[in-house]
Coordinates of N, CA and C and ligand atoms in Angstrom, one line a residue:
X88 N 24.1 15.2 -2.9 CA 23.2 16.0 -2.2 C 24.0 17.0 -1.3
X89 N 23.7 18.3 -1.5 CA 24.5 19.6 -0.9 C 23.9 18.9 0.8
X90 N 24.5 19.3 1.5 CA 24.2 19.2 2.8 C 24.3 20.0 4.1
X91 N 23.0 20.7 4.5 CA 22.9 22.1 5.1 C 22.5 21.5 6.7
X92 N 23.5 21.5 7.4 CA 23.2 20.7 8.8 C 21.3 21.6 9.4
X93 N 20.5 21.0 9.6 CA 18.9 21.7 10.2 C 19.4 21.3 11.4
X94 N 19.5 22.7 12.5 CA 19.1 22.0 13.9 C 18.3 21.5 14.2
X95 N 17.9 20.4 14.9 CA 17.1 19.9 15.9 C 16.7 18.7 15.0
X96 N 17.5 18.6 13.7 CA 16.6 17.6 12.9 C 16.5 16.3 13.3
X97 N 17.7 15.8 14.2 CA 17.7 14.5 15.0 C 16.8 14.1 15.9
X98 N 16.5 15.4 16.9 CA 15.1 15.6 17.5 C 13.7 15.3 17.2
X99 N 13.7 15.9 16.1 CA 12.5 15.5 15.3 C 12.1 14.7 14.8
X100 N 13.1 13.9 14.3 CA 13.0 12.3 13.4 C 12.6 11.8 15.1
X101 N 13.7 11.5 16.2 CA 13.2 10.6 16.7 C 11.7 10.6 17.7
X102 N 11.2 12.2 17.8 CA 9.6 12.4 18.0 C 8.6 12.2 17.4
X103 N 9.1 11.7 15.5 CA 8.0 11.3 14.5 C 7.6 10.2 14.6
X104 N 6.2 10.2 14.7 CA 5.3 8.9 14.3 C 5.5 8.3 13.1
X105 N 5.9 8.9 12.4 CA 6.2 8.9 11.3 C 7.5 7.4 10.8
X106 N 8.6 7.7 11.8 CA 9.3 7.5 11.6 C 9.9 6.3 12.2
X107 N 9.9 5.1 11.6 CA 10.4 3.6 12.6 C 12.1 4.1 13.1
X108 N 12.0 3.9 14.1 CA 13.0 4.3 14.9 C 14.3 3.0 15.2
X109 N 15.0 3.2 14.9 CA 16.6 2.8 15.0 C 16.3 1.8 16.2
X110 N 16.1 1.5 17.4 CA 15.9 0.8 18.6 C 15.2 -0.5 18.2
X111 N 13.7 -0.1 17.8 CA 13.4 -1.2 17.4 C 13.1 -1.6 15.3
X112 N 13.8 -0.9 14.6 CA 13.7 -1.1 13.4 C 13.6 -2.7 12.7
X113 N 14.8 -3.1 13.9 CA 14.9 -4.4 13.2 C 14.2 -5.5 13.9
X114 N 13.4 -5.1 15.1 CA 12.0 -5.9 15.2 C 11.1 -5.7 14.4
X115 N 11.2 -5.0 13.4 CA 10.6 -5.0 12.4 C 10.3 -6.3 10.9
X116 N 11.8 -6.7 11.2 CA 12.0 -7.2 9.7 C 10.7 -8.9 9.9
X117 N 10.4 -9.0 8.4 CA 9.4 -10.2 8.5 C 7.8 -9.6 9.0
X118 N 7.9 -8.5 9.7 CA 6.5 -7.5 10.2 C 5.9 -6.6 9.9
X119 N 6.2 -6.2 8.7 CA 6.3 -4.3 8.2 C 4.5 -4.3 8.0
X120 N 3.7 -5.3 8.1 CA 2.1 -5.5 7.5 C 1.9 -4.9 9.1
X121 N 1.9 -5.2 10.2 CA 1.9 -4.8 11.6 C 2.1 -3.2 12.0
X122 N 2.9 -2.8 11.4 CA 3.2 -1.5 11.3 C 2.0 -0.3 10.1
X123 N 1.4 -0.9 9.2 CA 0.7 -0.3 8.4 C -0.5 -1.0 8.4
X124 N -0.9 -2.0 9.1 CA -2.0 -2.5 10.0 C -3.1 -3.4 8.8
X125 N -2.3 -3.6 7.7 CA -2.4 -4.5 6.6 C -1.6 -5.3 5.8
X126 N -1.7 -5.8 4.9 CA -1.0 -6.8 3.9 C -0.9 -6.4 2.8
X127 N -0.9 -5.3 2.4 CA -1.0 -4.7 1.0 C 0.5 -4.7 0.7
X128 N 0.9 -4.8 -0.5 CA 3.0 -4.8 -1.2 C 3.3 -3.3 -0.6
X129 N 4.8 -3.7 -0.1 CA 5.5 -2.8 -0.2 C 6.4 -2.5 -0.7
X130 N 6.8 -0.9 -0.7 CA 7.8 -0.5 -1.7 C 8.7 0.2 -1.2
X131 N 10.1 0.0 -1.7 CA 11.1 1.1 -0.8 C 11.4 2.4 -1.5
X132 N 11.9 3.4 -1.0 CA 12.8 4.2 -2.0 C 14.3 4.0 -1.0
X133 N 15.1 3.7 -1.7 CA 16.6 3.4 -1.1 C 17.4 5.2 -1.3
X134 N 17.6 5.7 -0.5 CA 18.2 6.7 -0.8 C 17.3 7.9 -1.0
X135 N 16.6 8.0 -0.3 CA 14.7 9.1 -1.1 C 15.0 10.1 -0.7
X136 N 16.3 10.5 -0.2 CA 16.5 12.7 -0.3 C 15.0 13.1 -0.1
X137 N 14.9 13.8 -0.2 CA 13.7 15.2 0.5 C 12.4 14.6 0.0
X138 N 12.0 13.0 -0.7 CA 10.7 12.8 -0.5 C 9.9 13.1 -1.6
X139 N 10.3 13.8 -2.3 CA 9.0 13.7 -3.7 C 8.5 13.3 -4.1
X140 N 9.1 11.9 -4.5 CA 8.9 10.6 -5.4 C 7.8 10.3 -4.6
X141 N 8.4 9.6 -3.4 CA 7.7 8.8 -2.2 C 6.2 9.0 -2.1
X142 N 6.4 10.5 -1.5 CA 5.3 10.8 -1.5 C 4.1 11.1 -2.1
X143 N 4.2 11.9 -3.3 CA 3.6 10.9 -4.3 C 2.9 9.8 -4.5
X144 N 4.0 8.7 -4.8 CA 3.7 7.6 -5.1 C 2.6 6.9 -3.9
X145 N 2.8 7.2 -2.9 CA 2.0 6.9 -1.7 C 1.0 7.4 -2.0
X146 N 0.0 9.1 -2.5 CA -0.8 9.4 -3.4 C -1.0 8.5 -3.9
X147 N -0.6 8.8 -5.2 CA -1.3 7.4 -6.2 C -1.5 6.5 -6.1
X148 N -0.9 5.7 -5.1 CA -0.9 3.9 -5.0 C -1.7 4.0 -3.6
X149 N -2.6 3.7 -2.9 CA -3.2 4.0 -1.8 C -3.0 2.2 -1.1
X150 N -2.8 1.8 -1.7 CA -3.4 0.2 -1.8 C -2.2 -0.3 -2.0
X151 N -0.9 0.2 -1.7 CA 0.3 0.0 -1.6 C 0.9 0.5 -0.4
X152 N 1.9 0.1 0.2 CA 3.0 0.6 1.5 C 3.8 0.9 1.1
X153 N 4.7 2.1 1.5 CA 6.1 2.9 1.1 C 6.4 3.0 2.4
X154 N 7.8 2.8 2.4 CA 9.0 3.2 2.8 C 10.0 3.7 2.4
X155 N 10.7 4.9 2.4 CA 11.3 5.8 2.3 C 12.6 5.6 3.4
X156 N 14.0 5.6 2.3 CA 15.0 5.7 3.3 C 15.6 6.1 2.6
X157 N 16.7 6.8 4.3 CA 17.8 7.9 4.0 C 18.8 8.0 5.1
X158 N 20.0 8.3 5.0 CA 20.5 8.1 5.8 C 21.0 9.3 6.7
X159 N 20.6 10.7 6.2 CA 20.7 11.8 6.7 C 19.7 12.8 7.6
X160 N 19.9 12.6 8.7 CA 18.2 13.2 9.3 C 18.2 14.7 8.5
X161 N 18.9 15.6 8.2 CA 18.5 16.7 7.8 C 18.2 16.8 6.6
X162 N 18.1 15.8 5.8 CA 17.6 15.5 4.4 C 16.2 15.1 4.8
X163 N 16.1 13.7 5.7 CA 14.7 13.0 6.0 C 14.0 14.0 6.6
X164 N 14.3 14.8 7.3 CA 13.5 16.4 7.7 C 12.8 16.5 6.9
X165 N 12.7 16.8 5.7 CA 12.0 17.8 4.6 C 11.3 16.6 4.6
X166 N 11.6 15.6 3.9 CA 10.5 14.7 3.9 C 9.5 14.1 4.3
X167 N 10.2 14.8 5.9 CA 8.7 14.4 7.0 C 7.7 15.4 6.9
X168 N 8.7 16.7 6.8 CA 7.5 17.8 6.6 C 6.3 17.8 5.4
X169 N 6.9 17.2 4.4 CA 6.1 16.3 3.2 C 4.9 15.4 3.8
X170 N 5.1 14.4 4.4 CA 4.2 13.7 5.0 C 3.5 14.4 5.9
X171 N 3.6 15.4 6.8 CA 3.0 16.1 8.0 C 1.8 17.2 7.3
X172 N 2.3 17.4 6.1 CA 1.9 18.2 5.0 C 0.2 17.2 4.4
X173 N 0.8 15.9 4.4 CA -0.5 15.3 3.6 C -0.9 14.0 5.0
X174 N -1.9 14.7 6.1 CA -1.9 13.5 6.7 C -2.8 12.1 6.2
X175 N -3.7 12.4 5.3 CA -4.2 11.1 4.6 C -3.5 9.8 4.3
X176 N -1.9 10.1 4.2 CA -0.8 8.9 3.9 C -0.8 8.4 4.7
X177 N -1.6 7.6 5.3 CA -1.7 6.2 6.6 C -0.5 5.6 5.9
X178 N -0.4 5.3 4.4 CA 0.7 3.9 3.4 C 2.2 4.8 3.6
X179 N 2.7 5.3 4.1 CA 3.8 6.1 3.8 C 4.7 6.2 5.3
X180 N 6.0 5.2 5.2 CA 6.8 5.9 6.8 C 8.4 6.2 6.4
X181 N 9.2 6.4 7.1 CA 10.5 6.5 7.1 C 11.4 5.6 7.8
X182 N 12.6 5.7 7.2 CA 14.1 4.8 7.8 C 14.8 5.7 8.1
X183 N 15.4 6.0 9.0 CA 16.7 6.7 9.3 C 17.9 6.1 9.2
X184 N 18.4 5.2 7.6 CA 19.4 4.4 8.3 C 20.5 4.1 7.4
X185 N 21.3 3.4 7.1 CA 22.7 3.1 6.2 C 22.0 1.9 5.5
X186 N 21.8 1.7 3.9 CA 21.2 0.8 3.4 C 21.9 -0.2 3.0
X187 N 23.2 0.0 3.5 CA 24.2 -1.9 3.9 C 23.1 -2.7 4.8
X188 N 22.3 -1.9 5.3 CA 21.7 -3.0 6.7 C 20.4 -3.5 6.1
X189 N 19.8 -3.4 4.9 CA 18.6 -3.4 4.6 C 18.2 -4.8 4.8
X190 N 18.6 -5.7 4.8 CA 18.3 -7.0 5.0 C 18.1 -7.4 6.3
X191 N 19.0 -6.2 7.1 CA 18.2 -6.4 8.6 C 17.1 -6.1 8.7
X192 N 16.8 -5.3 8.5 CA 15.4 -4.5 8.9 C 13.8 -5.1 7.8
X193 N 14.7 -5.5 6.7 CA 13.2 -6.5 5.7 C 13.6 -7.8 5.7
X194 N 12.6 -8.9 5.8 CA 12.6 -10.1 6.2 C 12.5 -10.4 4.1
X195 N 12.9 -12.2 4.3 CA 13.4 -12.8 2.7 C 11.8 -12.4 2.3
X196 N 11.8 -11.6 1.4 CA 10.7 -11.5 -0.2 C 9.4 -10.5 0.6
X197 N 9.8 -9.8 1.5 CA 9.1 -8.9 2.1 C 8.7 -7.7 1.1
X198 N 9.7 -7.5 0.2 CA 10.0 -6.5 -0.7 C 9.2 -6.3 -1.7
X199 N 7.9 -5.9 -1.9 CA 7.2 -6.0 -3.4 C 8.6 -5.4 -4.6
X200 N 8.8 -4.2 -4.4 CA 9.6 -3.1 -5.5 C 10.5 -2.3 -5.0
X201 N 11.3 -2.1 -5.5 CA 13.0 -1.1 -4.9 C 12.6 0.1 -5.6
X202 N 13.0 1.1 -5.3 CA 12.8 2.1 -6.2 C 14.8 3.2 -5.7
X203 N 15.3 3.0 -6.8 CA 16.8 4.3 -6.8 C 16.6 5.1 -7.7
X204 N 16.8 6.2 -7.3 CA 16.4 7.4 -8.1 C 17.9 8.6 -7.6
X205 N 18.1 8.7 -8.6 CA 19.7 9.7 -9.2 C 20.3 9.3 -7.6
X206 N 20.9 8.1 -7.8 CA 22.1 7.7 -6.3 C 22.7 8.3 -6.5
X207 N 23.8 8.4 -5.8 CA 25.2 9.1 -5.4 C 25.7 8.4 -6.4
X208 N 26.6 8.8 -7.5 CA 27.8 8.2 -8.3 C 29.2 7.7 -7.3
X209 N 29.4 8.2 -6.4 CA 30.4 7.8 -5.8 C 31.4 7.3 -7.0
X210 N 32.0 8.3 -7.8 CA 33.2 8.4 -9.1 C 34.1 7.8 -8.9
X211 N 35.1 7.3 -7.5 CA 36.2 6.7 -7.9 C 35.8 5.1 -7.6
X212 N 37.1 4.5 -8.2 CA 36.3 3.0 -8.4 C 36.8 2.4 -7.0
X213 N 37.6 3.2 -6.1 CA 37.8 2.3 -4.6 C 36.3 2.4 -3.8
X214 N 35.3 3.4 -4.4 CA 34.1 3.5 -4.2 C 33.2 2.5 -4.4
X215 N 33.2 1.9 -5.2 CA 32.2 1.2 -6.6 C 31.4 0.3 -5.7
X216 N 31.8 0.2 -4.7 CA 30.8 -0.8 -3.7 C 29.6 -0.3 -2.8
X217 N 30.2 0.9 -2.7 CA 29.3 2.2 -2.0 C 27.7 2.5 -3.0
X218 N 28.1 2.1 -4.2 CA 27.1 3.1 -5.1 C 26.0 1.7 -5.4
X219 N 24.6 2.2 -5.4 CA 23.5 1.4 -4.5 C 23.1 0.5 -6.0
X220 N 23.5 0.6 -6.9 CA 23.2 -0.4 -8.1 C 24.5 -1.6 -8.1
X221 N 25.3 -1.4 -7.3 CA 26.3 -2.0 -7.4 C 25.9 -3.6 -7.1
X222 N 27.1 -4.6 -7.5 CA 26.2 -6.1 -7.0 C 26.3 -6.1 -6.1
X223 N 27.3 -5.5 -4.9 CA 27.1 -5.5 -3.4 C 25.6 -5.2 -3.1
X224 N 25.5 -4.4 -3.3 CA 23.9 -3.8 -3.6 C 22.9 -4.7 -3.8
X225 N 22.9 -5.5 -4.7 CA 22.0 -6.3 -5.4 C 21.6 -7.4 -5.2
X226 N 22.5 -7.9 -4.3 CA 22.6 -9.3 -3.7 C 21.9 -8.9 -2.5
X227 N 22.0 -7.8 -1.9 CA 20.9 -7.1 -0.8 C 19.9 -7.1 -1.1
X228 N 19.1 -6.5 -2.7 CA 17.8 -6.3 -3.1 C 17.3 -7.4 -3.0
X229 N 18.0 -8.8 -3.4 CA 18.0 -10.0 -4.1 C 17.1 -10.8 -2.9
X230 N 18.0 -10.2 -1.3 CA 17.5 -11.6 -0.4 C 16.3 -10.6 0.5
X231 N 15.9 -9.4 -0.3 CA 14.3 -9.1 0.4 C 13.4 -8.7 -0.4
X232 N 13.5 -8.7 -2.1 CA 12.6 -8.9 -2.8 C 11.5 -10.2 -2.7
X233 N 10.3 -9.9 -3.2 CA 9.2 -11.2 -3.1 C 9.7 -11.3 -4.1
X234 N 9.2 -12.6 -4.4 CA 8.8 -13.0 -6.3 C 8.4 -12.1 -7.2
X235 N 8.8 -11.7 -8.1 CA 8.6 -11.3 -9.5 C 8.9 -9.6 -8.9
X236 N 9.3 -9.6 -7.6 CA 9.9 -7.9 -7.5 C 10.7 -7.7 -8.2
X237 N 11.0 -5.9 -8.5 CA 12.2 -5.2 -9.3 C 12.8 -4.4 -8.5
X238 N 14.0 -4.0 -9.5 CA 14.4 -2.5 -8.6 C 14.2 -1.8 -10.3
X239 N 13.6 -0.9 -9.9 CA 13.7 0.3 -10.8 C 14.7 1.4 -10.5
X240 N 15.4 2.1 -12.0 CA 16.8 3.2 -11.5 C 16.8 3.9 -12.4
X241 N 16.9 5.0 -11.9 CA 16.8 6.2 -12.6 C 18.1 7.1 -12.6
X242 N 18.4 7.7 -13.5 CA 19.6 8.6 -13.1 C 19.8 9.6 -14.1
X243 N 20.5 10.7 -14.0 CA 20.9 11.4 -15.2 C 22.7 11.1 -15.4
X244 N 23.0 10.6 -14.9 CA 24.2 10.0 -14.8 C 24.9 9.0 -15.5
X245 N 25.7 9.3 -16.6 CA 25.8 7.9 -17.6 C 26.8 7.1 -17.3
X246 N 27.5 7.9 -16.5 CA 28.8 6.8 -15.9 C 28.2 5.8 -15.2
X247 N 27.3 6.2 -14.2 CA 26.6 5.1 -13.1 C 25.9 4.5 -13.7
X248 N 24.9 4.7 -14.5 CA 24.2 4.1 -15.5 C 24.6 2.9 -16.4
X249 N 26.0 3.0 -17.1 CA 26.9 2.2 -17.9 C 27.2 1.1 -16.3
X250 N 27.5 1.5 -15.1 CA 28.1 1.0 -14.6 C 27.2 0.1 -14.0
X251 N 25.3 0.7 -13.7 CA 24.6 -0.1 -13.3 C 24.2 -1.6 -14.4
X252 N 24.8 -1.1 -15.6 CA 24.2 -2.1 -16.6 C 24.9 -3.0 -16.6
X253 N 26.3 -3.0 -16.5 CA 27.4 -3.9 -15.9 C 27.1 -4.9 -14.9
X254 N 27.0 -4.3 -13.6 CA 26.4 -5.1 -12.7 C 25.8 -5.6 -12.5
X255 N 24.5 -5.5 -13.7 CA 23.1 -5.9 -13.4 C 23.3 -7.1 -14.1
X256 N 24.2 -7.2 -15.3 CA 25.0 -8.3 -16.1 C 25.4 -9.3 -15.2
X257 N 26.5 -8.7 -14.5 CA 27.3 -9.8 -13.9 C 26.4 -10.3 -12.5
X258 N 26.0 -9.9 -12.5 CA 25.3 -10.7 -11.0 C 23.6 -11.3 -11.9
X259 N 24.0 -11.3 -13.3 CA 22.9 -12.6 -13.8 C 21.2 -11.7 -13.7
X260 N 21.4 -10.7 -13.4 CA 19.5 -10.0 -13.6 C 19.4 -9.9 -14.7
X261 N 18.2 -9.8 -14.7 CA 17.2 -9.7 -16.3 C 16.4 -8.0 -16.5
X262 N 17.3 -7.6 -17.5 CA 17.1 -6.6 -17.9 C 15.9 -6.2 -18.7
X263 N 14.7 -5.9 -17.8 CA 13.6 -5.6 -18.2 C 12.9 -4.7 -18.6
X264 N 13.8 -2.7 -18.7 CA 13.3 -2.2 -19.5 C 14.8 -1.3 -19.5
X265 N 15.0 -0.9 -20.2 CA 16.3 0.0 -20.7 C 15.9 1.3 -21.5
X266 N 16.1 2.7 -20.9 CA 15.9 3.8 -22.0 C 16.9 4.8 -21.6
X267 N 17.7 5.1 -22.6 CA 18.6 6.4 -22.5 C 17.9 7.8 -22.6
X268 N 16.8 7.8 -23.0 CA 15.9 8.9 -23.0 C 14.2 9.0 -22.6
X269 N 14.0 8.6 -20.9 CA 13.1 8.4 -20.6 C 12.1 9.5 -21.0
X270 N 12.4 10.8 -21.0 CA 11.2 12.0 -20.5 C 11.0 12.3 -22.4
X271 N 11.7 11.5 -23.2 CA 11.1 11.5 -24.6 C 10.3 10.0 -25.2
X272 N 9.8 9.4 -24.2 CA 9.2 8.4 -24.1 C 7.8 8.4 -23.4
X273 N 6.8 8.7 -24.4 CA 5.8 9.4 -23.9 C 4.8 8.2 -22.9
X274 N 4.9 7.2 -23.4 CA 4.4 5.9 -22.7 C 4.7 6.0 -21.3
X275 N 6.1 5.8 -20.9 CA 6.6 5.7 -20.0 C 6.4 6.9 -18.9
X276 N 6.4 8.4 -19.7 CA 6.0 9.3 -19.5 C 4.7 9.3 -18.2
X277 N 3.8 9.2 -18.8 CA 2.7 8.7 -18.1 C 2.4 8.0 -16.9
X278 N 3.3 7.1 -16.8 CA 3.5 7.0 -14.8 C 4.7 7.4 -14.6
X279 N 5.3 8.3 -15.1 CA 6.4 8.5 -14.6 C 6.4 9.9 -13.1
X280 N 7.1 9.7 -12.1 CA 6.8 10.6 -10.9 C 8.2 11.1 -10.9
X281 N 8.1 12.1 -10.8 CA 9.3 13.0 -11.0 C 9.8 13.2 -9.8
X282 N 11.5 12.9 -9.2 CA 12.0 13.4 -8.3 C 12.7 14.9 -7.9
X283 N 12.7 14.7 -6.3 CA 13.4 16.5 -7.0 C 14.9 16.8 -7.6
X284 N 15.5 15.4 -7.6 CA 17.4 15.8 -8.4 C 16.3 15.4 -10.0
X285 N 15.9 14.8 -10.2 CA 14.8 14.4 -11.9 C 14.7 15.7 -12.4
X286 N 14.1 16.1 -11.4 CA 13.2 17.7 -12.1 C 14.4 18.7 -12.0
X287 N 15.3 18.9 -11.2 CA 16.5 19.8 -11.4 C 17.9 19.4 -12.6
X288 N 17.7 18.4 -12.8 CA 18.4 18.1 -14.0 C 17.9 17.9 -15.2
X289 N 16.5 17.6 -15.4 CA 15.7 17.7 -16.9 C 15.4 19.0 -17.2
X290 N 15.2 19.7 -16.5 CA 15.1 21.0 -16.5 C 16.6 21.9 -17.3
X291 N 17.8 21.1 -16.9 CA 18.7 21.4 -17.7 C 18.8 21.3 -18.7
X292 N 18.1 20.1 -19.1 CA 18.4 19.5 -20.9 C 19.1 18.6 -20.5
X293 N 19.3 17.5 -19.4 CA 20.0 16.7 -19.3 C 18.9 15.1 -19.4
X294 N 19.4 14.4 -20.3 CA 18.7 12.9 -20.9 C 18.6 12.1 -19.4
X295 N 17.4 11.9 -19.0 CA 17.2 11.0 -18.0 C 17.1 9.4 -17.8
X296 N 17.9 8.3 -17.5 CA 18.3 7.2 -17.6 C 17.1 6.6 -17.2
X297 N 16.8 5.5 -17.9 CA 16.1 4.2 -16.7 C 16.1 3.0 -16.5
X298 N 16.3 1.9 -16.0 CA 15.9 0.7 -16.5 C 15.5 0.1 -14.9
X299 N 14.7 -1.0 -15.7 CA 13.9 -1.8 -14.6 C 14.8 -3.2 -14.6
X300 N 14.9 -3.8 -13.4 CA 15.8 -5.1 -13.6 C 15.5 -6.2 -12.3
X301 N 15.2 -7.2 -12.8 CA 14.7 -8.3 -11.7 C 15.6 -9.5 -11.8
X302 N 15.4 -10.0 -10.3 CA 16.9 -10.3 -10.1 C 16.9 -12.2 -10.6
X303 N 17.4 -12.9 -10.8 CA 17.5 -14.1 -11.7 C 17.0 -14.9 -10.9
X304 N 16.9 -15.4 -9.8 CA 15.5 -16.3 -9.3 C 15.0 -15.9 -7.9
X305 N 14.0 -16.0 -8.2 CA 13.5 -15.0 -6.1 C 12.7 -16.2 -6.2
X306 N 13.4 -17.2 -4.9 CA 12.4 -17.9 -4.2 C 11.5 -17.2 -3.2
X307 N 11.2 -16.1 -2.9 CA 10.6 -15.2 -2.0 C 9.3 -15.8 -2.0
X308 N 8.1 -15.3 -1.0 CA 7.2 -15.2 -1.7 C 6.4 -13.8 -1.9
X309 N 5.6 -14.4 -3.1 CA 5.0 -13.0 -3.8 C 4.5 -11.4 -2.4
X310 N 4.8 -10.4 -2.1 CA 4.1 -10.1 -1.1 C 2.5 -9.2 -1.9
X311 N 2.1 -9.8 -2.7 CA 1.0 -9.2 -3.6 C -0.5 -10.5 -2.5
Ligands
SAM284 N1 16.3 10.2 -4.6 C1 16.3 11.6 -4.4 C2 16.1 12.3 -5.7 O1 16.1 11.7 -6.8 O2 15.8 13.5 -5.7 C3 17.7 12.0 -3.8 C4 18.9 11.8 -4.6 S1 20.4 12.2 -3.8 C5 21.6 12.4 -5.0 C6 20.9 10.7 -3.0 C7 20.3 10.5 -1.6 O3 20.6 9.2 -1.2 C8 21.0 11.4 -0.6 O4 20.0 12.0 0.2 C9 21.8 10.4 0.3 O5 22.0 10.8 1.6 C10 21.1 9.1 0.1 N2 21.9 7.9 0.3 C11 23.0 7.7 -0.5 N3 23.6 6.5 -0.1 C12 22.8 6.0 0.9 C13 22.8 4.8 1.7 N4 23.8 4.0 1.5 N5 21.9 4.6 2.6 C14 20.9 5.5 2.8 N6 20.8 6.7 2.0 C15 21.7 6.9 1.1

């Protein structure tokens, strides 16, 4: 993601209602039903840049909770303006935060669904720990998914892609849907929600990756 410093965007995040705030975030974890004033599943986006997906998906699933996280306020900017945009989203808030900590902030099996959509490749391999499919990664999704949660991943990226299927191997997950050519898959087509790196690279002619993968045993419990 190019990165155009927005003044005041630090400001902003921390005046949003919108937005669980860093002080108390991690009085959060094990309570996120408190914060959306129900018990309905929730869903993350790890990494959600300017909010498309999210928001959206918060549309369509009304009867579902989103969380959206990012670790750049001038990125999460745009996406608040997104939510400020549709105030009907009661189901929809933000993270301001580094998603090594995710397990502070969500309690064991809190997690209905993960959602990564075109991560950072982070290319060199002294990297490989950084990049959010990684099993560093996974072992994170692993201790705040409920039962029968996934992470779904998307990418136009075949290196990360090859590299997610790897990992998803060695740390024992069950590879539950795999397509090297999602947007010629008209099934899948059909709930599919387009991001905005999705739509700037299909738009190329570039083959859009996906697979769904759940992790080898979640004693969690279900948050459905
Ligand atoms: N998901 C969006 C999409 O598909 O349009 C944005 C994709 S962009 C390439 C990746 C985003 O993930 C960036 O905004 C970046 O700041 C964020 N990100 C990467 N690593 C992160 C991390 N460890 N914690 C939180 N956000 C992260």
């Amino acid at each position: 993601m190019r990165l155009r410093n927005i003044p005041g965007s630090r400001e902003e995040i921390a005046a949003s209602p919108f937005v669980v705030h860093e002080d108390v975030m991690k009085d959060q974890k094990g309570r996120w039903h408190e914060i959306f004033g129900n018990r309905n599943p929730l869903y993350i986006e790890v990494g959600m840049g300017k909010g498309r997906f999210i928001t959206q998906m918060a549309g369509f699933f009304p009867e579902r909770n989103f969380v959206g996280i990012e670790k750049y306020s001038s990125v999460l900017v745009r996406a608040l303006a997104k939510r400020e945009a549709n105030p009907d989203l009661t189901n929809l808030m933000f993270l301001r935060m580094e998603a090594e900590d995710l397990a502070e902030v969500f309690g064991e099996g809190e997690v209905a669904g993960i959602y990564l959509n075109f991560s950072d490749p982070w290319p060199k391999d002294r990297h490989a720990k950084r990049r959010l499919p990684s099993r560093e990664f996974l072992a994170r999704y692993q201790q705040i998914l409920a039962k029968g949660g996934k992470v779904e991943f998307k990418t136009d990226n075949r290196d990360l892609f090859e590299f997610a299927l790897q990992e998803q191997k060695e740390a024992g997950w069950n590879l539950e849907l795999c397509t090297w050519d999602l947007h010629a898959d008209e099934e899948l087509m059909r709930s599919n929600v387009m991001t905005e790196y999705e739509q700037r690279f299909s738009s190329k002619g570039n083959p859009i990756f996906k697979m769904i993968i759940a992790p080898p045993e979640n004693t969690g419990e279900s948050a459905d």
